[in-house]
Phi, psi and omega in degrees: 000145182200161178251136180226157173251119186270132179288130181284345182271303184254359176068013179280156181266134182234161174299144184297341181268351180293142177266330179235152181294137181291337182265306185254356177066013176288150178294131183278143173269214178234084182230083190271141178228157171240150178237146176198162179252140177212130183056035178077004181244138178278142179229139177248121184237130179292136186237011177099190183247020175238129181297322179300316179296320181296317180293322178295320178293323178298316178296319180299316180292324177298316180297316179298324180292318179295326181273359180074018181263351183276121181228154175291140178298146179295122182298334182280347181290127178268117177284125184293153176277155181306311183299320182295317180295319181300311187280334182265335184235310186293308184297316177300323178290316183293331181301324181268340188261326187258132173290331183263032185302317183300316179292320179297316179297320179296320178295318179299318180297336177290329184254350188304318189269006177293127186300328182297341180263358183274068182206165177300150187296334181282355179256359180282134180227174181294338178295334179295324177289323175300317180295321178297318180298315178298319180297317180296318181292324187278321190246357179229167177249025181291146180283165178300324180297316180295316179299318180297321178297319179295317180294323179298318177295318180299317179293323178296320178297318180295324176298319177299316181297318181296327178289322183276331186236052183298330181289338180259316180235089184290331181232146181283111182287346183256004188300318187262013180293130183272131179284166181287152172285133183259132175242081186291134176291133181294123182283132183273161174245153180281147173287168179300318180294320178296319179299317180292321178298320180294316180297320178297321181291332181286333182296131178083356179292305176200189188281349189238331193297324180297315181295319180297312181292322179300313179298318181296317183291329185261347181235341184076014179293147179285159181304312181297323179295322180289313182292342178273000180297131172257161179298329178289346179274352179261109182259102182293327183290311181276350182057055180226159172240133176256117181267125181242168182055046180281174184297321181269004176083002182252138176293149182221127179254126183232146180281153172236014182299330184285348175222029183294329181296331177272322188281315187301316177300325179291319179295326178296318179295317181294324182296329177295335182264317187242011184300335180274357181256166182288316185268144178299311183260087183241143174283111184294340180284326183250340182077012180253155180296141175291138178235343184225121180238017186302314185298312181294321181293315180296323178297319179293320177301315181298317180295327180278352180073031182253133179239162175055051180216090177286176186297327182294341176299333180292323175295316178299319180298313182298315182292321177297319179293324176297320179295318177300325182285354176097010178291143175284165179300321180294317179298318179297321182296331177299325182272316186282334181087010178289129175274329180261112182298331181300330180297324182294334180296343175299332185275353183292340180297334182282349187260034184296328181296321177296318180296319179297316179298320180296316181288330175295320176297323178297317179296318180297324178296314179298315181297325182290341182270348182293137180089347178279159184296321183223127175278138181301126179262108184297322182293321179293321180297323180294326180290000000 
């Protein structure tokens, strides 16, 4: 029995410590295999992309051989394909286990039809993810962020497979695959005039889009949080909205008193249409909760003459405006629902006018001290 690193170019077996292939001199990756004899026949078994895992598997097979437990796999045994396990086992399990099942399923569908994954699970290697990455770069315009989300789901699925099928795939071959570096485009916020133009454009579009955009602009609530509002979540007495099924899983209650004059008349109109249903924003034709408002939102954007502003820009706009108004990061987090205060600092780039005003005041202070006998020493004062 022995451990080898297989060359991805010429497929020859090399010592695990070699840096280059002994045959073609290509730089070796991390594609470890173990070899052993059983019943007079040699077998080559993939052991993952970690040398430690390969050595552990080698020891495991030696132990099994000494105990007489090591047997050749049954030729009649059909090793399941990746796609079959996902659709027959992973997705049914994830449907009950994951809050983000819908998003996970959508990510899986993005990678499902890649030819490199259409093989038995014991034949999947880390090179398949490399091939998927090349395919995405060559034939799609997806961003690094989108590709990484898809790859993360694929790796999670493989972890599930390794837990369920340890006898076939003892080690996760995709565990150490490195994701792409993300260079996220800075999301812009709307100006006050743009926000008002958008709200004006939403009026008269349909019974719901104005209220949805209004709540987003004044509270920074996410689209899903708004569309999940039930009538019982609207407290007329306290003038609050309770957002449930939030991103961090915690309910959040926010006031609407600061824009009640705009919101309450809209809620009254909506109540005449959907008041008999559980959700505020319900399709009266089907009786189901609204989940997609893209068409109405895009139509309003076009009418307002606004470009490059997806719905999440409204959350960015609200938080940036709170920052402009002088709210602290902690105060903003009470409304936005951010648990990590550092995330809110992303919005500080929009607050350059405040920074400029602050530094101008600093200059005026320095100038006011010129000519005086003693300039105020901040460090001494601190002591």
